[in-house]
Coordinates of C-alpha atoms and ligand atoms in Angstrom, one line a residue:
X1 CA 0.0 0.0 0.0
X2 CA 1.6 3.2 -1.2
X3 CA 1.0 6.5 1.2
X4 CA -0.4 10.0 -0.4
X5 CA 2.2 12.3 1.2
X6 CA 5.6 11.7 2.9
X7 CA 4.1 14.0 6.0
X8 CA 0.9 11.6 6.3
X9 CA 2.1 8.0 6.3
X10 CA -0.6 6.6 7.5
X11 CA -3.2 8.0 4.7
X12 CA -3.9 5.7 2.1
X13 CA -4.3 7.2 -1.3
X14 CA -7.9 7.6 -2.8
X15 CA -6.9 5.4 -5.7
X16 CA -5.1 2.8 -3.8
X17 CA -8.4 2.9 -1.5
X18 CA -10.8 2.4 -4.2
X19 CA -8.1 -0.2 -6.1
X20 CA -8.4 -2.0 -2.8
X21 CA -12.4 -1.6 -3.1
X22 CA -12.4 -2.9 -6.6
X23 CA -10.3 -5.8 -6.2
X24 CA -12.8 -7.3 -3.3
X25 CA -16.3 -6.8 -4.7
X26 CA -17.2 -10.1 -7.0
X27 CA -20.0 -9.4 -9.8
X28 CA -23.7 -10.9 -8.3
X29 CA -24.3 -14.4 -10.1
X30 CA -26.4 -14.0 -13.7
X31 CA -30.0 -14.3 -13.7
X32 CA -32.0 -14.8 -16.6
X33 CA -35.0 -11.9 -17.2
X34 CA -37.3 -11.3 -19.5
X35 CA -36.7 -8.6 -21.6
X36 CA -39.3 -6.1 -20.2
X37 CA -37.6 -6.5 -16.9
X38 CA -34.0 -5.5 -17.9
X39 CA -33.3 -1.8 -18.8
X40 CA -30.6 -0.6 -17.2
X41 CA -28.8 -4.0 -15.8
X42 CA -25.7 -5.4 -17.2
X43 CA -25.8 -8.0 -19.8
X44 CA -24.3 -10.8 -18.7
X45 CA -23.9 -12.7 -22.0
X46 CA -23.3 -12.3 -25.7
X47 CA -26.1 -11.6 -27.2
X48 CA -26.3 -12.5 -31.1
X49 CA -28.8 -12.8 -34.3
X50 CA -29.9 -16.7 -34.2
X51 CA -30.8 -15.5 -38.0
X52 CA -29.9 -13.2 -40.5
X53 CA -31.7 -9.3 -39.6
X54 CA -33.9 -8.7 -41.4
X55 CA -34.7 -12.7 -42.0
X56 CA -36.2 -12.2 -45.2
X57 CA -36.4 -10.0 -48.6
X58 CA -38.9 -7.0 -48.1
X59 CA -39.9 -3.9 -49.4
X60 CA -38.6 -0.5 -48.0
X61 CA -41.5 1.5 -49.5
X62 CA -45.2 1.2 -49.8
X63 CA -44.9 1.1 -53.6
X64 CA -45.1 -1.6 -56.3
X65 CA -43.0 -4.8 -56.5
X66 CA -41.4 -4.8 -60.5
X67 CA -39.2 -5.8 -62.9
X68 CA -36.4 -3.5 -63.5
X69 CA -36.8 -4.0 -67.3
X70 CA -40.3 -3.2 -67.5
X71 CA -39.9 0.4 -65.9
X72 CA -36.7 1.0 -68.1
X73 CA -38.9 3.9 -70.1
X74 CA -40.7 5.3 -67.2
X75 CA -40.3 9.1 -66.9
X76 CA -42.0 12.5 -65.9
X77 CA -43.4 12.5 -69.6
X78 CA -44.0 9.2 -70.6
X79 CA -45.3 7.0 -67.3
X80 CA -45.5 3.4 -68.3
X81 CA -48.3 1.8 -67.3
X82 CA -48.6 -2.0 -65.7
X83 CA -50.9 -4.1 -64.8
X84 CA -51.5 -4.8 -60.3
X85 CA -51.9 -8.4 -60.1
X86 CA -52.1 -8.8 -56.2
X87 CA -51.6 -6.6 -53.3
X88 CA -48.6 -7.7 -50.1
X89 CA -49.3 -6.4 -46.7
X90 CA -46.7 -6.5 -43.9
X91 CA -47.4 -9.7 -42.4
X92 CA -49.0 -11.8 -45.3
X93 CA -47.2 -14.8 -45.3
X94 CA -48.9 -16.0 -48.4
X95 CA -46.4 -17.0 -51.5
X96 CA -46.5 -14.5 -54.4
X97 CA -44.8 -14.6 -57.8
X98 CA -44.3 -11.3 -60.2
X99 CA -44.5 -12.2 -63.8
X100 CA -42.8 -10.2 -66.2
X101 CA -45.1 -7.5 -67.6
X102 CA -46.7 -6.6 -64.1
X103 CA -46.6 -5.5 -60.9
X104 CA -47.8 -6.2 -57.2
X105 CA -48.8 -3.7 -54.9
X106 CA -46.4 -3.8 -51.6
X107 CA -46.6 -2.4 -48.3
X108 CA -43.3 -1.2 -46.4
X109 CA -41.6 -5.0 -44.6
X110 CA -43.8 -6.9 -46.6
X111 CA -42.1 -10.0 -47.9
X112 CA -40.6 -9.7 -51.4
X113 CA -43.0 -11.5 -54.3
X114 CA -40.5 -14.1 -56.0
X115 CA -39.2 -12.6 -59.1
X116 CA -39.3 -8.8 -57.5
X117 CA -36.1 -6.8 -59.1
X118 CA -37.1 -3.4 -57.3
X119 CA -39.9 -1.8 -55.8
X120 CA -40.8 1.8 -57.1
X121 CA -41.8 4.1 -54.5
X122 CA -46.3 4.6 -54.1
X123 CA -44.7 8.4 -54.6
X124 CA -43.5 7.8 -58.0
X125 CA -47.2 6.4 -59.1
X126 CA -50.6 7.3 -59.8
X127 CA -51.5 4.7 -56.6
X128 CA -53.9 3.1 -59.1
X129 CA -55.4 -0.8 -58.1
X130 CA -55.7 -2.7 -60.9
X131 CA -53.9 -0.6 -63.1
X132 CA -50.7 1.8 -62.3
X133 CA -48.6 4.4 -63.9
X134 CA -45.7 4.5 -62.9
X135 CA -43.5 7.8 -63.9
X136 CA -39.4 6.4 -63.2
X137 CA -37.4 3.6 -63.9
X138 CA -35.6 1.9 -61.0
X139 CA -32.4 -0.1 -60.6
X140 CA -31.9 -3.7 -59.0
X141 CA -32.7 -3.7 -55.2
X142 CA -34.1 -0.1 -55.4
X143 CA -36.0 0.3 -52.0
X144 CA -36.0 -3.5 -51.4
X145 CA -34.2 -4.4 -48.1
X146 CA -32.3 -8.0 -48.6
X147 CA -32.4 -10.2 -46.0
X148 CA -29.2 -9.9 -43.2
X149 CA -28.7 -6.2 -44.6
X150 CA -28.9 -5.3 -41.0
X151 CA -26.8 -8.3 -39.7
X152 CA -25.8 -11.5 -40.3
X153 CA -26.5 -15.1 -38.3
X154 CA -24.0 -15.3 -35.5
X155 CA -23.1 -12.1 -35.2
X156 CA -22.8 -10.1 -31.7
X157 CA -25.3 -7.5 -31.3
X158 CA -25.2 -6.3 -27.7
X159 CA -22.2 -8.1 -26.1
X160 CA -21.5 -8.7 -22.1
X161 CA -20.8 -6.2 -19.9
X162 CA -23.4 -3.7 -21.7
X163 CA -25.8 -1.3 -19.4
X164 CA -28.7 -2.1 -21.0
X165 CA -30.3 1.0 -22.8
X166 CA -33.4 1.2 -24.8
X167 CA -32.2 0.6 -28.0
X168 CA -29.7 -2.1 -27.1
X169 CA -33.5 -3.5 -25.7
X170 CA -34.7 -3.1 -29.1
X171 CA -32.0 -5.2 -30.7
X172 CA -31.9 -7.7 -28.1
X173 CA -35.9 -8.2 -28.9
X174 CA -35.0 -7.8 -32.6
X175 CA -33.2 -10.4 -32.1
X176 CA -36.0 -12.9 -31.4
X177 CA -34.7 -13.1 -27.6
X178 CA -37.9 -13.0 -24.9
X179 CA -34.9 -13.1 -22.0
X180 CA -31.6 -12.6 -21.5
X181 CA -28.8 -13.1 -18.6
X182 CA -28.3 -10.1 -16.3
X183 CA -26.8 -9.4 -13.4
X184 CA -29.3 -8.4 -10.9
X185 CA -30.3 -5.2 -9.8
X186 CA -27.6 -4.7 -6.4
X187 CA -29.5 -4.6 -3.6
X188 CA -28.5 -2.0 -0.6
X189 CA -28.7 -1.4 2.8
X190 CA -28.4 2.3 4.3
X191 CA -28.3 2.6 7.6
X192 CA -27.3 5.7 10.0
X193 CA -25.9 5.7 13.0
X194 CA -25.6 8.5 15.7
X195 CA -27.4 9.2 19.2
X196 CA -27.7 12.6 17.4
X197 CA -30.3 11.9 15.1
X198 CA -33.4 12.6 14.8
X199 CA -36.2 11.6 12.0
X200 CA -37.2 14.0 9.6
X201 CA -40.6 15.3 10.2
X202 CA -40.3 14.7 14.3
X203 CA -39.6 17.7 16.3
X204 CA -36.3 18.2 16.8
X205 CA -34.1 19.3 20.4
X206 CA -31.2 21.5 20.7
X207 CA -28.5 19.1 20.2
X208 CA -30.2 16.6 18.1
X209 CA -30.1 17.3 13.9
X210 CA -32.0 15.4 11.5
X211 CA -31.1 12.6 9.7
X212 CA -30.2 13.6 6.2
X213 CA -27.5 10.8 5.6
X214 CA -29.5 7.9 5.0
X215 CA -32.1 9.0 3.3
X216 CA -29.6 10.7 0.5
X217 CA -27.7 7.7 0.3
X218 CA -30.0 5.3 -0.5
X219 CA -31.4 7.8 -3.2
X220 CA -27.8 8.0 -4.3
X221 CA -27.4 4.3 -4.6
X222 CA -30.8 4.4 -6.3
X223 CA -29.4 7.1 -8.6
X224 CA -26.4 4.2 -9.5
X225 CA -29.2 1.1 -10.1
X226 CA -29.3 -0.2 -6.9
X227 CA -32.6 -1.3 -4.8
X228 CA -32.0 0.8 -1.7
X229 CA -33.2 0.2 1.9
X230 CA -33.3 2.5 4.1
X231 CA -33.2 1.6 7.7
X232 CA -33.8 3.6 10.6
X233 CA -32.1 5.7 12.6
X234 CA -29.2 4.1 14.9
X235 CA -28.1 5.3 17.9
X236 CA -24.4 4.5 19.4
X237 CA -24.7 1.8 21.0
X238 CA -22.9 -1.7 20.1
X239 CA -26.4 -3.6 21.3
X240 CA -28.3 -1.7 18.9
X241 CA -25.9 -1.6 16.1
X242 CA -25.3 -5.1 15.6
X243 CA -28.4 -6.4 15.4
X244 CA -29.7 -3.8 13.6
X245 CA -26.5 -4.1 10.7
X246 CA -27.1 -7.9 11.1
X247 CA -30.6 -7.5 10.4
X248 CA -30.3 -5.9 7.0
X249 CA -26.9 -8.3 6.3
X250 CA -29.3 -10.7 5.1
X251 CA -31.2 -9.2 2.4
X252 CA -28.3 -7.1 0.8
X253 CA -26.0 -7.4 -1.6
X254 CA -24.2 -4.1 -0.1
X255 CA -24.2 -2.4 3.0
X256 CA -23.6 1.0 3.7
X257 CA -23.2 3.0 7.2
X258 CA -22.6 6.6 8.1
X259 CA -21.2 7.7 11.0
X260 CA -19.8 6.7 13.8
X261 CA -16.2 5.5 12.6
X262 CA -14.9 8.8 13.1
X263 CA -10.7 9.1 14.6
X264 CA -10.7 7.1 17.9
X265 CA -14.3 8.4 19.6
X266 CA -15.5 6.1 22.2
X267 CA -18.6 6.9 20.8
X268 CA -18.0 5.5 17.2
X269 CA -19.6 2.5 17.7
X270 CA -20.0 1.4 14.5
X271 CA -16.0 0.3 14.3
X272 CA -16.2 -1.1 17.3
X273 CA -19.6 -3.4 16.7
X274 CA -18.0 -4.7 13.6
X275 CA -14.8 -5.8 14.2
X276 CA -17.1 -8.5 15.5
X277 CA -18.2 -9.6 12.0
X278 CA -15.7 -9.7 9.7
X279 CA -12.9 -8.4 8.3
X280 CA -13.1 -4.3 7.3
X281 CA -10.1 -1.6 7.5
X282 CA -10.9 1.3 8.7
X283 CA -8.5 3.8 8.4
X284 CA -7.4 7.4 6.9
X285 CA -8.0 8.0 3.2
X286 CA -6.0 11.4 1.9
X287 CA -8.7 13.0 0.7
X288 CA -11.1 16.3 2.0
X289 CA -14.0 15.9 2.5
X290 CA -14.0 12.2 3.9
X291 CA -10.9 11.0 5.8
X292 CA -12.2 8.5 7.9
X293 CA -12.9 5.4 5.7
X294 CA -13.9 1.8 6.3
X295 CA -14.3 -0.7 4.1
X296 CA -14.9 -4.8 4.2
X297 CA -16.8 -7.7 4.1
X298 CA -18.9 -8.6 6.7
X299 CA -21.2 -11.8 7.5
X300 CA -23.8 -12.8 9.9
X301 CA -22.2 -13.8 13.6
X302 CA -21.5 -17.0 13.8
X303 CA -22.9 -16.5 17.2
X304 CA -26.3 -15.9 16.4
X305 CA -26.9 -18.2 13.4
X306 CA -26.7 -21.2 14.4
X307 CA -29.7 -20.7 17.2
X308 CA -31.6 -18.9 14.8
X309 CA -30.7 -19.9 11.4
X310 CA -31.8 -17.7 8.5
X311 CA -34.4 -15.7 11.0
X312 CA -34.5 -12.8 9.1
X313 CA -33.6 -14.1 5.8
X314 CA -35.3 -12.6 2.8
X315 CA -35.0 -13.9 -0.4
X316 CA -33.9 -12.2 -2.9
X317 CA -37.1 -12.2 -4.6
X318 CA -40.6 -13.6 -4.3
X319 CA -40.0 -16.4 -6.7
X320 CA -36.7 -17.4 -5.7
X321 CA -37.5 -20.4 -3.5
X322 CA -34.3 -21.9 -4.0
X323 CA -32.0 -22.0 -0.7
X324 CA -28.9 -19.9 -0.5
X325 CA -26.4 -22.3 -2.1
X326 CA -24.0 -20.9 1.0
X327 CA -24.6 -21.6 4.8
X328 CA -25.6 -18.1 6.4
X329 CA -21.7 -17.5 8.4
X330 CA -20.4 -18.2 4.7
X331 CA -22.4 -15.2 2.7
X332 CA -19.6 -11.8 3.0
X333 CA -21.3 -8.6 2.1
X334 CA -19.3 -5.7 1.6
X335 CA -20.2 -2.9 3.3
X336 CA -18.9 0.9 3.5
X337 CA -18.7 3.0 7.0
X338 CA -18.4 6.5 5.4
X339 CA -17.6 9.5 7.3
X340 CA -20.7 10.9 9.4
X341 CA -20.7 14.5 8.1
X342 CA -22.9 14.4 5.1
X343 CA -21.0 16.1 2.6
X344 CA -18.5 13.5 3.3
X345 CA -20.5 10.6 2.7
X346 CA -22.0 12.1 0.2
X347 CA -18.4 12.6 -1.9
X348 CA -17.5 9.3 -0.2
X349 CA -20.5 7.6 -2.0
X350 CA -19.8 9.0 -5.8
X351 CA -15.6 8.2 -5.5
X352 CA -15.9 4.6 -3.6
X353 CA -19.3 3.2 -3.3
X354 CA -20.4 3.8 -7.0
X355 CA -17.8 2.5 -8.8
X356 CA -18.3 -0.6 -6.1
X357 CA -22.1 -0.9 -7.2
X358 CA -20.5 -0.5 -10.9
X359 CA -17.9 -3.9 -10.0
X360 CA -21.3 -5.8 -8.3
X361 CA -22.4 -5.9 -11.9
X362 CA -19.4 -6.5 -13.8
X363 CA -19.7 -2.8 -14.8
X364 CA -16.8 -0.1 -14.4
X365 CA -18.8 2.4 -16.3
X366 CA -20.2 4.0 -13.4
X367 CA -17.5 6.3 -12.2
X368 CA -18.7 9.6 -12.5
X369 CA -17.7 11.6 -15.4
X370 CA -14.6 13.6 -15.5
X371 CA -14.5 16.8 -17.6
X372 CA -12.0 20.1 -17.5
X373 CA -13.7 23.0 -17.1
X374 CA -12.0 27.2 -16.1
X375 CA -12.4 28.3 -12.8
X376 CA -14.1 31.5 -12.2
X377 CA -12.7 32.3 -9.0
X378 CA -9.6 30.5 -7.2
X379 CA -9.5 28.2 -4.1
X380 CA -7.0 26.4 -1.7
X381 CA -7.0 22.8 -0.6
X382 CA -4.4 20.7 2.2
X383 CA -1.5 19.5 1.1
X384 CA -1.6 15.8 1.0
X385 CA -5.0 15.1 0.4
X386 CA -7.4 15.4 -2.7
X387 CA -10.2 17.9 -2.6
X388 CA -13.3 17.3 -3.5
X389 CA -15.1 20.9 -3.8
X390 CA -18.5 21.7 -4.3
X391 CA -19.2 24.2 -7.5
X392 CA -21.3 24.6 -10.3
X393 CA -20.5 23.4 -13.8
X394 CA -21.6 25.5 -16.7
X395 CA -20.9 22.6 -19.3
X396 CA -21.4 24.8 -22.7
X397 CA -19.3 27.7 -21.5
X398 CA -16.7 25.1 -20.0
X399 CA -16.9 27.1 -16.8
X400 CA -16.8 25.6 -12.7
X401 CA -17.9 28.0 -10.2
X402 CA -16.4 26.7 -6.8
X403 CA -19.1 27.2 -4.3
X404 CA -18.7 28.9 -0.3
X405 CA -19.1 27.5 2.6
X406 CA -17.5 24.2 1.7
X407 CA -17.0 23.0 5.6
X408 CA -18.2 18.9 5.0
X409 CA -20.8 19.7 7.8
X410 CA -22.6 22.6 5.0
X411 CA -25.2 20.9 3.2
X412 CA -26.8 23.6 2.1
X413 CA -24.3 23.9 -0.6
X414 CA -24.6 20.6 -1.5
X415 CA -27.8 21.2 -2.6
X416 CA -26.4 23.9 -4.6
X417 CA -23.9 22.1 -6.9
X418 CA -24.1 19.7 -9.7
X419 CA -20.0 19.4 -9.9
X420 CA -17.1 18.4 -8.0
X421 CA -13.5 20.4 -8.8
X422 CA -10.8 17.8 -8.3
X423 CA -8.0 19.2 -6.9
X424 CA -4.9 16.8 -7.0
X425 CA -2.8 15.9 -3.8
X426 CA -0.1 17.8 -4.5
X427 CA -1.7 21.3 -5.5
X428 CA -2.3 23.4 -2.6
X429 CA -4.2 26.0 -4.5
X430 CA -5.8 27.1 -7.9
X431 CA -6.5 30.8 -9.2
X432 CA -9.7 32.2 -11.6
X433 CA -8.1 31.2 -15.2
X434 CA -7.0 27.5 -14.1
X435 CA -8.0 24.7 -15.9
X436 CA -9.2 21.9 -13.2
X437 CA -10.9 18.3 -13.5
X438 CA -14.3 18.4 -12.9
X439 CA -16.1 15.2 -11.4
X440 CA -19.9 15.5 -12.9
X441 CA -22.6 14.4 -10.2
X442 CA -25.3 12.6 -12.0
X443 CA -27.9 14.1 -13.1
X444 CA -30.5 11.4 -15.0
X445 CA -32.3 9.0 -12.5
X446 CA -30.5 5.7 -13.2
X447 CA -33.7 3.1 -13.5
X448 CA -34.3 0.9 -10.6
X449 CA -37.7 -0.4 -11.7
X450 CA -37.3 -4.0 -11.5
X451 CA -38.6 -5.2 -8.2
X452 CA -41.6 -6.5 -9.8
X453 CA -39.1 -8.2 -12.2
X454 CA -40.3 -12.0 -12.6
X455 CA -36.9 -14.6 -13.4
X456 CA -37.3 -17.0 -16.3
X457 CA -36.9 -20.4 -15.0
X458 CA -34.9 -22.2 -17.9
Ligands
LIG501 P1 -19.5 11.0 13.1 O1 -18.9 10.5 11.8 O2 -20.5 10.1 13.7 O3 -18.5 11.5 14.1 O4 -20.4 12.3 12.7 C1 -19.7 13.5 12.2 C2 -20.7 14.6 12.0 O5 -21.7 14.2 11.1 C3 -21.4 15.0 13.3 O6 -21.6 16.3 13.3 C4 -22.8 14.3 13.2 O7 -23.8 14.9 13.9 C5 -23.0 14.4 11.7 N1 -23.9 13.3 11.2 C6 -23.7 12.0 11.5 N2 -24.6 11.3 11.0 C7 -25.5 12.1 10.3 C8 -26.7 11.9 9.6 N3 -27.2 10.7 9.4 N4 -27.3 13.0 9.0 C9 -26.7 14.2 9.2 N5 -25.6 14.5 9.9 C10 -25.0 13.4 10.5
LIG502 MG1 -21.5 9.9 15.4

């Protein structure tokens, strides 16, 4: 493990942090969905044309199916004129021949009659029925689509690893494929912890805040795909921390915690609780906001299993009757203990937890997006650590506007930006002018629609 600064030797880097991170999480086993059920997951298979696209010769214009020698005079002038001998829809499966001398009327996709050399456009004709003028020639194929003009049998469409996006929906389906192997949607627990807190919406005391930690993460996590839990409110104490992170262990695919895993507080419970159920490092990360940083894998007690095996266990979804393949003490979940302050977990969410939700998929495309942008006004950050500041991005003008008031307790100006400005660990400050990286926070809702989702049973 390589250190940040030669002053700070205990800090771990934010990229060796998240390296660590990355290398940990494994991808949640495929499941096959239907294909209804799948926008935005991550394909978990190759996914290619079983025949040739389109499958058969068909028309690319509502028009008439000819001979290319029989419209060879046609002009503006002098239309020729042709007998209509039968009439294709889309869809007619029926078997239809064009005999030289004629024509047969044909609807955009319809299958090609046998014998068709090229379909003149309905636009080029009088539109007649049993007769038609028709008033240009056309060359061989002209507005006919031959079969595997789109692709050919065998061919990769949408490959692995693909976030699933409307259109790559519409090929898979185009493909003749009702389901398709996904990794499932990640499901997460949020929990906060802190005597502190109080629910939104109760009345609150001097001394107490409201919780805005969980309830931001868990839309954050919702933001990257996930299904996210939200659990109540915590306080620090171990007897209520366990059971209640031991609780959720069951029914997630990730954990995540705020506060309480703050520098060597008696109070920060949440380190102490659980060192008790696996293995997590908690330790300094060189970074501002979000210093204090845990990260592991965790499983049930063995403790309280075995008298109460699978209490609590949920399945992972309504139709999945099948047993956990793994006895309960076996599962490991990772989980994150971010940094109380809410600024911090919020930065601590975007740089480590997303790209982990990303890996539970087999996906590293969810980093956030990194663009450069000028900086309209200057601002300083530590030595040693990387700075995550607040501002807002003006993306067409190329401009970041660092915010005030960027104390990782103030967030109010969270709510005000749609950017991070990444200053490196070895710049102390920037002026108005500089060029900086600029970390975009999301801005579409990711999908998370699929807990009705059903699993085809192969
Ligand atoms: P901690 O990491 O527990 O030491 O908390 C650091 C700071 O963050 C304290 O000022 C806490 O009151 C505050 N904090 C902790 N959890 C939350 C939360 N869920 N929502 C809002 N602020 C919090
Ligand atoms: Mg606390």
């Amino acid at each position: 493990m390589s250190h940040a600064h030669a002053g700070d030797r205990d800090l771990t880097s934010v990229a060796d942090h998240l390296a660590e991170i990355l290398r940990t999480i494994r991808p949640l086993e495929p499941t096959e969905l239907s294909l209804g059920d799948v926008y935005g997951l991550v394909l978990a298979e190759d996914v290619s044309a079983a025949t040739p696209l389109p499958s058969f010769d068909n028309s690319a214009m509502d028009g008439y199916a000819v001979r290319v020698a029989d419209v060879a005079a046609a002009t503006e002038e002098n239309p020729v004129t042709l007998p209509v001998t039968a009439e294709v829809a889309a869809g007619d499966t029926g078997a239809y021949a064009l005999q030289p001398g004629t024509s047969i009327k044909i609807m955009t996709g319809a299958m090609l009659p046998h014998g068709t050399e090229a379909v003149i456009p309905v636009e080029w004709t009088d539109g007649g029925a049993a007769r038609v003028a028709i008033r240009g020639k056309a060359d061989y194929g002209h507005s006919i689509r031959l079969a595997g003009g789109d692709a050919k049998a065998g061919e990769v469409l949408v490959s692995a690893g693909t976030q699933l996006r409307p259109m790559h929906v519409a090929v898979i389906a185009a493909a003749g494929r009702g389901s398709v192997l996904v990794r499932p949607r990640p499901r997460v627990a949020v929990l906060s912890t802190g005597s502190e807190l109080a629910e939104p919406g109760a009345p609150v005391v001097p001394g107490r805040i409201w919780d805005s930690n969980s309830f931001m993460i868990a839309a954050a996590a919702r933001e990257a795909g996930c299904l996210a839990y939200r659990q109540a409110i915590v306080p620090d104490h171990p007897d209520e921390v366990l059971p209640a992170i031991e609780d959720q262990l069951v029914r997630t695919d990730l954990m995540i915690t705020t506060g309480g895993v703050s520098m060597g507080g008696e109070h920060d419970v949440v380190k102490a609780a659980l060192q008790q159920l696996g293995t997590i490092r908690f330790g300094k990360v060189a970074m501002q906001p979000g210093m204090p940083q845990g990260f592991g894998t965790i499983a049930v007690a063995p403790a309280v299993s075995p008298e109460e095996p699978r209490r609590r266990r949920f399945r992972r979804d309504p139709y999945d009757t099948a047993e956990p393949s793994q006895a309960a003490g076996e599962e490991r979940v990772p989980i994150f203990t971010l940094p109380g302050n809410p600024v911090s977990a919020y930065v601590s969410f975007q740089v480590f937890a997303r790209p982990a939700i990303g890996a539970l998929q087999g996906y590293d495309g969810l980093g956030l997006e990194s663009v450069r942008a000028e900086l309209t006004g200057p601002l300083r950050s530590p030595p040693g650590r990387r700075s995550f500041l607040r501002g807002v991005l003006d993306r067409s003008r190329g401009l970041i506007t660092p915010l005030t008031g960027q104390g990782s307790h103030q967030v109010a100006t969270l709510g005000k930006a749609n950017a991070l400005v990444v200053v490196p660990e070895w710049v102390v400050q920037l002026a108005e002018g500089d060029t900086a990286e600029v970390m975009v926070l999301p801005l579409t809702l990711a999908p998370w629609g699929a807990r009705k989702a059903r699993a085809v049973r192969k």
